[in-house]
Coordinates of C-alpha atoms and ligand atoms in Angstrom, one line a residue:
M1 CA -1.4 13.2 31.2
V2 CA -1.2 9.7 29.6
A3 CA 1.7 7.4 30.3
T4 CA 4.4 7.5 27.7
T5 CA 7.6 5.7 27.1
A6 CA 10.6 6.7 25.0
A7 CA 11.4 3.9 22.6
V8 CA 13.9 3.6 19.8
D9 CA 12.0 4.0 16.6
V10 CA 13.2 1.5 14.1
C11 CA 11.7 3.7 11.4
T12 CA 13.8 6.8 11.9
G13 CA 16.6 5.4 14.0
G14 CA 15.7 8.3 16.4
E15 CA 13.6 8.3 19.5
V16 CA 9.8 8.0 19.3
A17 CA 8.6 11.0 21.3
E18 CA 5.4 9.4 22.5
Q19 CA 5.0 5.7 22.5
D20 CA 1.8 5.2 24.6
P21 CA 1.9 1.6 26.0
S22 CA -1.9 1.3 26.0
V23 CA -2.0 2.4 22.3
L24 CA 0.7 0.0 21.4
E25 CA -1.1 -2.8 23.3
Y26 CA -4.3 -2.0 21.5
E27 CA -2.7 -2.0 18.1
R28 CA -1.0 -5.3 18.8
D29 CA -4.3 -6.8 19.7
M30 CA -5.8 -5.5 16.5
N31 CA -2.9 -7.1 14.7
T32 CA -3.5 -10.4 16.4
A33 CA -7.1 -10.3 15.4
Y34 CA -6.2 -9.4 11.9
L35 CA -3.7 -12.3 11.6
A36 CA -6.3 -14.7 13.0
N37 CA -8.8 -13.5 10.4
L38 CA -6.3 -14.1 7.6
E39 CA -5.4 -17.6 8.9
R40 CA -9.1 -18.5 9.0
R41 CA -9.7 -17.3 5.4
S42 CA -6.5 -18.6 3.9
G43 CA -7.6 -22.2 4.4
G44 CA -10.2 -21.8 1.7
Y45 CA -8.0 -19.9 -0.7
E46 CA -8.0 -21.0 -4.3
I47 CA -5.9 -19.7 -7.1
D48 CA -7.9 -17.5 -9.4
D49 CA -9.5 -19.7 -12.0
R50 CA -10.1 -16.7 -14.3
T51 CA -13.8 -16.9 -14.0
R52 CA -14.0 -16.3 -10.3
W53 CA -11.8 -13.6 -8.8
T54 CA -10.7 -14.9 -5.4
P55 CA -8.9 -12.2 -3.4
R56 CA -5.4 -13.1 -2.6
I57 CA -4.7 -13.6 1.1
T58 CA -1.2 -13.0 2.3
I59 CA -0.2 -13.4 5.9
G60 CA 1.5 -10.3 7.1
S61 CA 1.0 -7.7 9.8
L62 CA -0.9 -4.4 9.6
I63 CA 1.0 -1.7 7.7
G64 CA -0.7 1.5 8.9
R65 CA -3.8 3.3 9.9
V66 CA -5.6 6.5 8.7
R67 CA -8.1 9.0 10.0
M68 CA -9.7 11.2 7.5
R69 CA -12.8 13.2 6.7
Y70 CA -14.3 12.9 3.2
D71 CA -15.6 16.1 1.7
G72 CA -19.1 16.8 2.8
D73 CA -19.1 14.2 5.6
D74 CA -19.7 15.3 9.2
A75 CA -17.7 12.6 10.9
D76 CA -14.2 11.2 10.5
E77 CA -13.5 7.8 9.0
E78 CA -10.8 5.5 10.2
F79 CA -9.3 2.4 8.6
Y80 CA -6.2 0.2 8.6
V81 CA -4.1 -0.5 5.6
A82 CA -2.4 -3.9 5.0
E83 CA -1.4 -6.2 2.2
T84 CA -4.8 -8.0 2.4
S85 CA -8.2 -6.5 3.2
A86 CA -10.3 -7.8 6.1
D87 CA -13.3 -6.9 8.2
L88 CA -12.6 -7.2 11.9
D89 CA -16.0 -6.9 13.5
G90 CA -16.7 -3.6 11.8
V91 CA -13.2 -2.3 11.8
E92 CA -12.1 -2.0 8.2
V93 CA -8.7 -3.1 6.9
I94 CA -8.3 -2.1 3.3
S95 CA -5.6 -3.5 1.0
W96 CA -2.7 -1.4 -0.4
A97 CA -4.3 -1.6 -3.8
A98 CA -7.8 -0.4 -2.8
P99 CA -8.6 3.2 -4.1
A100 CA -8.8 4.5 -0.5
A101 CA -5.2 3.5 0.2
A102 CA -4.2 6.6 -1.7
A103 CA -5.0 8.5 1.5
Y104 CA -2.2 6.5 3.2
Y105 CA 0.3 6.3 0.5
G106 CA -0.3 9.1 -2.0
K107 CA 1.4 12.5 -2.5
R108 CA -1.4 14.2 -4.3
Y109 CA -4.0 13.2 -1.9
G110 CA -2.5 15.5 0.8
E111 CA -4.3 17.7 3.2
E112 CA -7.1 19.0 1.1
S113 CA -8.3 15.4 0.7
G114 CA -9.4 15.3 4.3
L115 CA -6.5 13.2 5.5
K116 CA -5.8 14.1 9.1
I117 CA -3.4 11.6 10.6
R118 CA -1.4 8.6 9.4
R119 CA 0.0 6.0 11.8
R120 CA 2.8 3.7 10.6
F121 CA 3.6 0.4 12.2
T122 CA 7.0 -1.2 12.2
K123 CA 7.2 -4.9 11.8
G124 CA 8.3 -7.1 14.7
P125 CA 9.2 -10.8 14.6
Q126 CA 6.5 -13.3 13.4
H127 CA 4.2 -10.7 11.9
G128 CA 4.1 -8.7 15.1
I129 CA 4.0 -5.0 15.5
E130 CA 7.1 -3.5 17.0
T131 CA 6.3 0.2 17.3
Y132 CA 3.9 2.8 15.9
A133 CA 4.6 6.4 14.8
D134 CA 2.0 9.0 14.1
E135 CA 2.3 11.7 11.5
W136 CA -0.2 14.6 11.6
I137 CA -1.0 15.9 8.2
I138 CA -3.1 18.8 9.7
A139 CA -2.5 20.5 13.0
P140 CA -3.6 18.0 15.6
D141 CA -7.3 18.4 16.3
G142 CA -7.8 16.0 19.3
A143 CA -7.1 12.4 19.8
E144 CA -5.2 10.6 17.2
F145 CA -7.8 7.8 16.7
S146 CA -11.1 7.0 18.4
T147 CA -9.7 3.7 19.7
P148 CA -8.4 3.1 22.2
S149 CA -11.1 5.3 23.6
A150 CA -10.6 9.1 23.2
G151 CA -10.3 9.4 27.0
L152 CA -7.1 7.4 26.9
T153 CA -5.3 9.0 24.0
A154 CA -6.6 12.6 24.1
R155 CA -3.9 14.9 25.4
E156 CA -4.6 17.5 28.0
E157 CA -2.1 19.9 26.5
P158 CA -2.5 21.2 23.0
Q159 CA 0.2 19.7 20.8
A160 CA 2.6 21.5 18.6
A161 CA 1.9 20.9 14.9
Q162 CA 4.4 18.7 13.2
A163 CA 7.0 21.0 11.7
E164 CA 7.3 19.3 8.4
L165 CA 6.5 15.9 7.0
P166 CA 9.7 13.8 6.5
R167 CA 11.1 13.8 3.0
V168 CA 11.1 10.0 2.7
V169 CA 9.0 7.5 4.5
P170 CA 10.5 6.8 7.9
G171 CA 12.3 3.5 7.9
T172 CA 13.5 3.8 4.3
E173 CA 17.2 4.3 5.1
E174 CA 17.3 1.2 7.4
Q175 CA 15.7 -0.8 4.7
L176 CA 18.3 0.4 2.2
R177 CA 21.2 -0.4 4.5
K178 CA 20.2 -4.1 4.8
P179 CA 22.3 -6.5 2.6
R180 CA 21.1 -6.5 -1.0
T181 CA 19.0 -9.5 -2.0
S182 CA 16.4 -10.0 -4.7
L183 CA 13.9 -7.1 -4.9
K184 CA 11.2 -7.4 -2.3
A185 CA 7.7 -6.0 -1.9
L186 CA 8.1 -2.6 -0.2
L187 CA 4.6 -1.7 1.0
R188 CA 5.9 -0.3 4.3
T189 CA 8.3 2.2 2.7
L190 CA 6.7 2.9 -0.7
Q191 CA 7.2 6.6 -1.2
P192 CA 4.4 9.0 -2.1
E193 CA 6.0 9.9 -5.4
Q194 CA 6.3 6.2 -6.2
Y195 CA 2.8 5.2 -5.1
D196 CA 1.3 7.9 -7.3
L197 CA 3.0 6.3 -10.3
V198 CA 2.2 2.7 -9.2
A199 CA -1.5 3.7 -9.0
A200 CA -1.6 6.0 -12.0
S201 CA -4.5 5.6 -14.5
P202 CA -4.4 2.1 -16.0
T203 CA -5.7 3.4 -19.3
E204 CA -3.3 6.3 -19.8
S205 CA 0.2 5.5 -21.2
L206 CA 2.9 6.6 -18.9
T207 CA 6.6 7.2 -19.4
I208 CA 8.9 7.5 -16.3
Q209 CA 12.4 8.9 -16.6
G210 CA 14.7 8.4 -13.6
Y211 CA 18.4 8.4 -13.0
A212 CA 20.1 5.3 -11.6
G213 CA 18.7 4.0 -8.4
T214 CA 15.6 6.3 -8.2
G215 CA 13.3 3.4 -7.8
K216 CA 12.1 2.8 -11.3
T217 CA 12.1 -1.0 -11.0
V218 CA 10.2 -0.7 -7.7
V219 CA 7.5 1.3 -9.5
A220 CA 7.4 -1.1 -12.4
T221 CA 7.0 -4.2 -10.3
H222 CA 4.5 -2.7 -7.8
R223 CA 2.5 -1.3 -10.7
A224 CA 2.2 -4.7 -12.3
A225 CA 0.8 -6.0 -9.1
W226 CA -1.5 -3.0 -8.6
L227 CA -2.9 -3.2 -12.1
T228 CA -4.0 -6.8 -11.6
H229 CA -5.1 -6.5 -8.0
T230 CA -8.6 -7.7 -7.3
D231 CA -9.3 -4.9 -4.9
R232 CA -9.3 -2.5 -7.8
E233 CA -12.5 -1.9 -9.6
T234 CA -11.4 -3.3 -12.9
P235 CA -8.4 -5.4 -12.4
L236 CA -6.4 -6.3 -15.5
R237 CA -6.0 -10.0 -16.3
R238 CA -3.0 -10.1 -18.6
V239 CA -0.1 -7.8 -17.8
A240 CA 3.4 -8.2 -19.2
L241 CA 6.4 -6.9 -17.2
I242 CA 9.3 -6.9 -19.6
G243 CA 12.9 -6.2 -18.7
P244 CA 16.4 -6.7 -20.2
T245 CA 17.5 -10.2 -19.1
Q246 CA 16.3 -13.4 -17.5
T247 CA 18.6 -12.6 -14.5
W248 CA 16.7 -9.3 -14.0
A249 CA 13.4 -11.4 -14.2
R250 CA 14.7 -13.6 -11.4
H251 CA 15.8 -10.5 -9.4
I252 CA 12.4 -8.9 -9.5
S253 CA 10.0 -11.9 -9.4
P254 CA 9.6 -12.0 -5.6
V255 CA 7.7 -8.7 -5.7
V256 CA 5.2 -10.1 -8.2
D257 CA 5.0 -13.5 -6.5
E258 CA 4.1 -11.8 -3.2
L259 CA 1.8 -9.0 -4.4
A260 CA 0.1 -9.8 -7.8
T261 CA -2.9 -12.0 -8.4
P262 CA -1.5 -15.4 -9.4
G263 CA -1.4 -16.0 -13.1
T264 CA -2.0 -12.5 -14.2
V265 CA 1.5 -11.0 -14.6
T266 CA 4.0 -12.4 -17.1
I267 CA 7.6 -11.5 -16.2
T268 CA 10.0 -11.9 -19.0
S269 CA 12.9 -10.4 -20.9
L270 CA 12.8 -9.0 -24.3
P271 CA 15.1 -11.6 -25.8
E272 CA 12.9 -14.3 -24.3
V273 CA 9.7 -12.7 -25.7
M274 CA 11.3 -12.9 -29.2
R275 CA 12.8 -16.4 -28.7
T276 CA 9.4 -17.7 -27.6
I277 CA 7.5 -16.2 -30.6
I278 CA 9.9 -17.6 -33.2
G279 CA 10.8 -20.8 -31.4
A280 CA 14.6 -20.2 -31.6
P281 CA 17.0 -22.5 -29.8
E282 CA 18.1 -21.6 -26.3
R283 CA 21.7 -21.6 -27.4
H284 CA 22.5 -19.1 -30.1
A285 CA 25.3 -17.2 -31.7
S286 CA 25.3 -13.4 -32.3
S287 CA 26.7 -11.8 -35.3
D288 CA 27.9 -8.2 -35.2
D289 CA 25.3 -5.6 -34.3
F290 CA 24.1 -3.8 -37.4
L291 CA 22.0 -0.7 -37.3
D292 CA 19.4 -1.8 -39.9
A293 CA 18.9 -5.2 -38.2
Y294 CA 16.8 -3.2 -35.7
S295 CA 15.7 -0.1 -37.5
A296 CA 12.1 1.2 -38.0
Q297 CA 13.0 1.3 -41.8
L298 CA 13.6 -2.4 -41.7
G299 CA 10.2 -2.7 -40.0
K300 CA 8.6 -0.7 -42.8
T301 CA 10.3 -2.8 -45.4
L302 CA 8.9 -6.0 -43.8
D303 CA 5.4 -4.4 -43.5
R304 CA 5.4 -3.7 -47.2
L305 CA 6.8 -7.1 -48.1
V306 CA 4.2 -9.0 -46.0
T307 CA 1.2 -6.9 -47.4
K308 CA 2.3 -7.5 -51.0
Q309 CA 3.2 -11.1 -50.7
R310 CA 0.1 -12.1 -48.8
K311 CA -2.0 -10.9 -51.7
A312 CA -0.2 -13.5 -53.9
D313 CA 0.1 -16.1 -51.2
P314 CA -2.5 -16.0 -48.4
A315 CA -0.7 -18.9 -46.7
L316 CA 2.6 -17.0 -46.5
T317 CA 4.8 -18.3 -43.7
P318 CA 7.6 -16.4 -41.8
A319 CA 10.1 -18.7 -43.4
R320 CA 8.9 -17.9 -46.9
A321 CA 8.7 -14.2 -46.1
Y322 CA 12.3 -14.3 -44.9
E323 CA 13.4 -15.8 -48.2
V324 CA 11.6 -13.1 -50.1
F325 CA 13.2 -10.5 -47.9
L326 CA 16.7 -11.8 -48.9
H327 CA 16.1 -10.8 -52.5
T328 CA 13.6 -8.0 -52.5
N329 CA 14.4 -4.6 -54.1
D330 CA 11.5 -3.0 -52.5
L331 CA 13.4 -1.4 -49.6
S332 CA 12.6 1.4 -47.3
I333 CA 16.2 1.8 -46.2
P334 CA 17.4 5.3 -46.9
A335 CA 19.6 5.6 -50.0
S336 CA 22.6 6.7 -48.0
R337 CA 22.6 3.5 -46.0
R338 CA 21.6 1.2 -48.8
P339 CA 25.0 -0.1 -50.0
E340 CA 26.0 -1.1 -46.5
F341 CA 22.6 -2.7 -46.0
L342 CA 22.9 -4.8 -49.2
L343 CA 26.3 -5.9 -48.2
W344 CA 25.0 -6.9 -44.8
R345 CA 22.0 -8.8 -46.3
E346 CA 24.3 -10.8 -48.5
T347 CA 26.0 -12.2 -45.3
L348 CA 22.7 -13.5 -43.9
P349 CA 21.9 -17.2 -43.6
Q350 CA 19.9 -18.4 -46.6
T351 CA 17.3 -20.3 -44.7
Y352 CA 15.0 -19.3 -41.9
E353 CA 16.1 -22.3 -39.8
N354 CA 19.7 -21.1 -39.8
A355 CA 18.7 -17.5 -39.2
L356 CA 17.0 -18.6 -36.0
G357 CA 20.4 -19.5 -34.5
D358 CA 21.6 -15.8 -34.8
R359 CA 20.3 -13.6 -32.1
T360 CA 21.0 -10.4 -34.1
L361 CA 18.2 -11.6 -36.5
W362 CA 15.6 -12.3 -33.9
P363 CA 13.9 -8.9 -34.2
L364 CA 13.6 -9.3 -37.9
L365 CA 12.2 -12.9 -37.7
T366 CA 9.9 -12.0 -34.8
Y367 CA 8.5 -9.0 -36.6
L368 CA 7.7 -11.2 -39.6
T369 CA 6.0 -13.7 -37.3
V370 CA 3.9 -11.1 -35.5
L371 CA 2.8 -9.6 -38.9
L372 CA 1.8 -13.0 -40.2
S373 CA 0.3 -14.7 -37.2
P374 CA -1.6 -12.6 -34.7
Q375 CA -0.4 -13.1 -31.1
A376 CA -2.4 -13.2 -27.9
R377 CA -2.3 -9.6 -26.6
Y378 CA -1.7 -8.2 -23.1
D379 CA -4.0 -5.7 -21.4
H380 CA -1.1 -3.6 -20.4
I381 CA 2.7 -3.8 -21.0
I382 CA 5.3 -2.5 -18.6
V383 CA 8.8 -2.1 -19.9
D384 CA 11.7 -1.7 -17.5
E385 CA 15.1 -0.3 -18.8
A386 CA 13.1 1.0 -21.8
Q387 CA 16.0 3.0 -23.1
D388 CA 17.5 -0.3 -24.3
L389 CA 14.8 -1.3 -26.8
R390 CA 15.6 -0.8 -30.4
P391 CA 13.0 0.6 -32.9
L392 CA 12.1 -2.7 -34.5
E393 CA 11.6 -4.2 -31.0
W394 CA 9.2 -1.5 -30.1
L395 CA 7.3 -2.2 -33.3
I396 CA 7.1 -5.9 -32.3
L397 CA 5.6 -5.0 -28.9
T398 CA 2.8 -2.9 -30.6
H399 CA 1.6 -6.2 -31.9
L400 CA 1.4 -7.7 -28.4
N401 CA -0.4 -5.0 -26.5
S402 CA -4.1 -4.0 -26.7
G403 CA -3.9 -1.6 -23.7
A404 CA -1.8 1.2 -22.4
W405 CA 1.9 1.3 -21.7
T406 CA 4.1 2.0 -18.6
L407 CA 7.6 2.6 -19.8
V408 CA 10.4 3.2 -17.2
G409 CA 14.0 3.9 -18.0
D410 CA 17.0 6.2 -18.0
T411 CA 18.0 7.7 -21.2
H412 CA 21.5 8.2 -19.7
Q413 CA 22.1 4.5 -19.5
R414 CA 21.6 4.0 -23.3
R415 CA 24.1 1.5 -24.5
T416 CA 24.0 1.6 -28.3
S417 CA 23.3 4.2 -31.0
H418 CA 20.7 1.7 -32.3
T419 CA 18.2 2.7 -29.6
P420 CA 16.0 5.8 -29.7
R421 CA 17.6 8.9 -28.3
G422 CA 14.6 9.9 -26.1
W423 CA 11.1 9.3 -25.0
K424 CA 9.5 11.2 -27.8
E425 CA 11.0 8.9 -30.4
I426 CA 9.7 5.9 -28.5
R427 CA 6.2 7.3 -28.2
T428 CA 6.2 7.9 -32.0
L429 CA 7.2 4.3 -32.6
L430 CA 4.3 3.2 -30.4
G431 CA 1.9 5.5 -32.2
L432 CA 0.9 7.2 -28.9
S433 CA -0.9 10.5 -29.2
T434 CA -1.5 11.0 -25.5
W435 CA 0.6 10.0 -22.5
D436 CA 1.7 11.1 -19.1
E437 CA 5.3 12.0 -18.6
E438 CA 6.8 11.7 -15.2
S439 CA 10.2 11.5 -13.5
L440 CA 11.5 10.1 -10.3
L441 CA 14.0 12.2 -8.4
G442 CA 14.9 10.5 -5.1
G443 CA 18.0 8.4 -4.9
Y444 CA 17.4 5.1 -3.2
R445 CA 20.4 3.0 -4.3
T446 CA 24.0 4.2 -4.1
T447 CA 25.6 6.7 -1.8
K448 CA 26.0 10.3 -2.9
A449 CA 29.8 9.9 -3.1
I450 CA 29.4 7.1 -5.7
I451 CA 26.6 8.6 -7.6
D452 CA 28.4 12.0 -7.9
F453 CA 31.5 10.2 -9.2
A454 CA 29.4 8.2 -11.8
A455 CA 27.8 11.5 -12.8
C456 CA 31.1 12.7 -14.2
L457 CA 30.2 10.5 -17.2
L458 CA 26.9 12.3 -17.9
E459 CA 26.3 15.5 -19.8
G460 CA 24.8 18.2 -17.6
S461 CA 24.9 16.1 -14.5
A462 CA 24.1 18.9 -12.1
G463 CA 21.2 18.2 -9.8
H464 CA 20.6 14.8 -11.2
R465 CA 19.1 13.3 -8.0
A466 CA 17.1 15.5 -5.7
Y467 CA 18.4 13.7 -2.6
D468 CA 20.3 10.5 -1.6
V469 CA 18.7 8.5 1.2
L470 CA 21.9 6.7 1.9
G471 CA 23.8 9.9 2.5
E472 CA 27.4 10.8 1.6
G473 CA 29.1 7.4 2.0
E474 CA 32.7 6.6 1.1
P475 CA 34.3 7.8 -2.1
P476 CA 35.2 5.1 -4.7
L477 CA 38.5 3.4 -4.2
I478 CA 40.6 3.6 -7.4
I479 CA 43.5 1.2 -7.8
H480 CA 46.0 1.3 -10.6
A481 CA 47.5 -2.0 -11.7
R482 CA 50.9 -2.0 -13.5
T483 CA 50.3 -5.1 -15.6
V484 CA 47.3 -7.1 -16.9
D485 CA 48.3 -9.9 -14.5
E486 CA 48.2 -7.5 -11.6
L487 CA 44.8 -6.1 -12.8
E488 CA 43.3 -9.6 -12.5
A489 CA 45.0 -10.4 -9.2
I490 CA 43.9 -7.1 -7.6
T491 CA 40.3 -7.6 -8.9
L492 CA 40.1 -11.0 -7.2
E493 CA 41.7 -9.7 -4.1
Q494 CA 39.1 -6.9 -3.9
A495 CA 36.2 -9.2 -4.6
D496 CA 37.4 -11.5 -1.9
R497 CA 37.8 -8.6 0.6
L498 CA 34.4 -7.1 -0.2
S499 CA 32.7 -10.5 0.1
A500 CA 34.2 -10.9 3.5
D501 CA 33.0 -7.4 4.5
H502 CA 29.5 -8.1 3.2
P503 CA 28.9 -11.7 4.3
K504 CA 25.1 -11.5 3.9
G505 CA 25.1 -9.3 0.9
K506 CA 26.1 -9.4 -2.7
V507 CA 29.3 -8.4 -4.5
A508 CA 29.8 -8.0 -8.2
V509 CA 32.7 -7.7 -10.6
I510 CA 31.6 -5.8 -13.7
T511 CA 33.8 -5.6 -16.7
P512 CA 33.9 -6.2 -20.4
L513 CA 36.9 -8.5 -19.6
V514 CA 34.7 -11.3 -18.2
R515 CA 36.7 -14.1 -19.9
P516 CA 40.2 -13.2 -18.6
V517 CA 39.0 -12.4 -15.2
G518 CA 36.9 -15.6 -15.1
S519 CA 39.9 -17.7 -16.2
Y520 CA 42.2 -16.1 -13.6
A521 CA 39.5 -16.8 -11.0
H522 CA 39.4 -20.4 -12.2
R523 CA 43.1 -20.8 -11.9
H524 CA 43.0 -19.5 -8.4
G525 CA 40.5 -21.7 -6.7
W526 CA 37.2 -20.1 -7.6
T527 CA 34.4 -22.1 -9.0
E528 CA 31.7 -20.9 -11.4
G529 CA 28.0 -21.7 -10.6
A530 CA 24.7 -20.7 -12.2
D531 CA 23.8 -17.1 -13.0
H532 CA 27.4 -15.8 -13.3
Y533 CA 28.1 -16.7 -9.7
W534 CA 31.6 -17.5 -8.4
S535 CA 32.6 -18.9 -5.0
N536 CA 35.6 -20.3 -3.3
E537 CA 36.3 -22.7 -0.4
D538 CA 36.4 -19.9 2.1
G539 CA 32.8 -19.2 1.4
R540 CA 33.5 -16.0 -0.5
R541 CA 31.2 -15.2 -3.4
F542 CA 30.8 -12.7 -6.2
T543 CA 29.0 -12.3 -9.5
L544 CA 31.0 -11.7 -12.6
L545 CA 29.1 -9.8 -15.3
T546 CA 29.3 -7.5 -18.2
S547 CA 27.5 -4.2 -17.9
E548 CA 24.9 -5.5 -20.3
E549 CA 24.2 -8.4 -18.0
A550 CA 24.2 -6.2 -14.9
R551 CA 21.3 -4.0 -16.1
G552 CA 18.6 -3.6 -13.5
L553 CA 20.6 -5.5 -10.8
E554 CA 22.3 -4.2 -7.7
F555 CA 24.9 -5.2 -5.2
D556 CA 26.3 -4.0 -1.8
A557 CA 29.7 -3.6 -3.3
V558 CA 31.0 -3.6 -6.9
V559 CA 34.5 -3.9 -8.5
V560 CA 34.5 -2.2 -11.9
V561 CA 37.4 -3.4 -14.0
E562 CA 39.1 -1.5 -16.7
P563 CA 36.7 1.4 -17.4
S564 CA 38.3 2.3 -20.7
A565 CA 37.4 -1.1 -22.1
F566 CA 33.6 -0.4 -21.8
K567 CA 31.7 0.4 -25.0
A568 CA 31.0 4.1 -25.3
L569 CA 29.0 6.2 -27.7
P570 CA 30.2 9.7 -28.7
G571 CA 29.4 11.8 -25.6
D572 CA 27.7 8.9 -23.9
N573 CA 29.1 6.3 -21.5
G574 CA 25.9 4.4 -20.8
P575 CA 27.5 0.9 -20.1
L576 CA 30.1 2.3 -17.8
Y577 CA 27.6 4.5 -16.0
T578 CA 25.4 1.4 -15.5
A579 CA 28.3 -0.5 -14.0
L580 CA 29.3 2.2 -11.6
T581 CA 25.8 2.7 -10.3
R582 CA 25.1 -1.0 -9.5
A583 CA 26.9 -0.4 -6.2
N584 CA 24.8 0.4 -3.1
L585 CA 27.6 1.2 -0.6
E586 CA 31.1 0.5 -1.9
L587 CA 32.7 0.9 -5.3
V588 CA 36.2 -0.1 -6.3
I589 CA 37.7 0.7 -9.7
V590 CA 40.7 -1.3 -10.9
H591 CA 42.4 -0.2 -14.1
E592 CA 45.6 -0.9 -16.0
R593 CA 44.9 1.4 -18.9
V594 CA 44.4 5.2 -18.7
L595 CA 41.0 6.0 -17.3
P596 CA 38.3 7.5 -19.7
P597 CA 38.9 11.3 -20.2
K598 CA 35.8 12.4 -18.3
M599 CA 36.9 10.4 -15.3
V600 CA 40.4 11.8 -15.4
R601 CA 39.0 15.4 -15.6
H602 CA 36.8 14.7 -12.7
L603 CA 39.6 13.3 -10.6
R604 CA 41.7 16.4 -11.1
T605 CA 39.2 18.3 -9.0
H606 CA 37.8 15.6 -6.8
R607 CA 39.7 13.2 -4.7
P608 CA 38.5 9.7 -4.3
A609 CA 40.5 7.2 -2.3
V610 CA 43.3 6.3 -4.7
L611 CA 45.8 3.5 -4.2
A612 CA 48.9 3.6 -6.3
Ligands
ATP1 N1 10.4 3.0 -1.3 C1 11.5 2.3 -1.1 N2 11.7 1.7 0.0 C2 12.8 0.9 0.3 N3 13.7 0.7 -0.7 C3 13.5 1.3 -1.9 C4 12.4 2.1 -2.2 N4 12.5 2.5 -3.5 C5 13.6 2.0 -4.0 N5 14.2 1.2 -3.0 C6 15.4 0.4 -3.2 O1 16.4 1.2 -3.9 C7 17.1 0.4 -4.8 C8 17.0 0.9 -6.2 O2 15.7 0.8 -6.7 P1 15.4 0.4 -8.2 O3 16.2 -0.8 -8.5 O4 13.9 0.4 -8.4 O5 16.1 1.6 -9.0 P2 16.1 1.9 -10.5 O6 15.7 3.3 -10.8 O7 15.4 0.9 -11.3 O8 17.7 1.7 -10.8 P3 18.5 1.4 -12.2 O9 17.8 2.1 -13.3 O10 19.8 2.0 -11.8 O11 18.5 -0.1 -12.3 C9 16.5 -1.0 -4.7 O12 17.2 -1.8 -3.8 C10 15.2 -0.8 -4.0 O13 14.8 -1.9 -3.2

């Protein structure tokens, strides 16, 4: 029998049944050799100059190891998986983006692919390996791997087949319980269902629906890196990753910085895309939202206008086209909406220059610009929070993409009636005739108690996430304030408490009442910094945001203030649902007004922790 030790597995939190010291030592030596190889090569690393594809070298430990038998072969193959590929004197290390990595990561690859065993390494300090854990995909058929030599690892007794593969990759829960920070590369715990979407065909358009916290942004960011990775056969050179806000862009950029080929992925937000195309000022006002400022019919009107005017004036500019638009009678707006449309048009600035200062008009001005001056196109566009784009914005993007699309979103988090109701409408706007339609089901952010509470806002919420990795957790704390002053005081008290409870993590206050809460904070010793960030002299911190600004972000704990004041569509509470689901572990609701009816109904039968 080989010598074994029982060690605590940082992957599962449980005990590793067999942790063979000689195997561990061997793998640590391999890791040392791998790191030395990377160090040697990284000296000569040059950023891709777009004519020569230099593989990116990132220093990091081995992720895993695979033994498999390809169809028709008469011997097994073995290789390691890591962030960067290497050849260690004949021992192959493939990168996470290489096609063969599907054997390690993928769901569909499975048993019939020939995969026999997968070994996962957990990371120790300084790129070391802490432990290993083996997962037999087939019934064990001998030694795990040929090295260390079969004699050392072969077991004398037949082993029992592994009862069932774990539902989520070991180590995921531990990862999720760490304090929330910016999104990071997650190559060690990328789930099979996520990997399959990350590595889906680059030439097929793909729509991915997922409830809050199901890992959509993880898929979107890793997909951007995968599409451009030089270890793929035909890496893409220009990929856009478009999300809702610049705060979101900063939240996700570490993933792309770490994994993507430098210079290949543009991370931006939709407002920024438009602002850059039309050259609008950074500071801008916003008039009231108006349906036809974003409609496909407005797009059609502008299409017709540009086609017609250009015949008469080949040098037509967006500014001139805008002036014509202000007076044209050739409108594609339905008759029922026309009177309202004409009234709205009369209120618009008379010059293009002035219109640039109104954010509501950016889609209109951007669309005119892309119609008149062709833009550089991307090889692939990925859109996160796709449910928030309005028809005219989708039409703009069609002028920026020459390849396929990856669209991820949650139609339950829709925030205005100006956006398409579902994926079908979006695909029609993009003119897609073929696409793959997938969904994500695992819950990675937010405990079950919080997500079940938030689900009271959704129609047909049953079974909305297949499982919740963080488990049941604590129910939300609901606090009723008697006056508006008390509402603000309790809010700050709770933000202060939660910040103390999560010293390394992130706390948010999410509310439509950002101004009054901010001015209360100001009067009580809090100071505002960049990116909606507030802190006080005791070192407490929180982020104060509207639901709109909180899209795509996440926090360890969240205080949602005055739920009834959030914008709601008939039958749809997208903005409030978004706010509630930003919390990973703790949710506090503070209200002075009556809670929304759906919440009240839910609270009659379910009991969260309520403070009078
Ligand atoms: N495979 C994974 N391993 C570790 N953490 C993960 C994994 N997948 C997702 N997570 C974590 O779960 C959280 C939620 O993921 P993500 O932000 O991608 O969800 P989402 O579906 O985009 O949510 P929303 O639409 O509500 O913004 C993030 O903190 C992310 O790091």
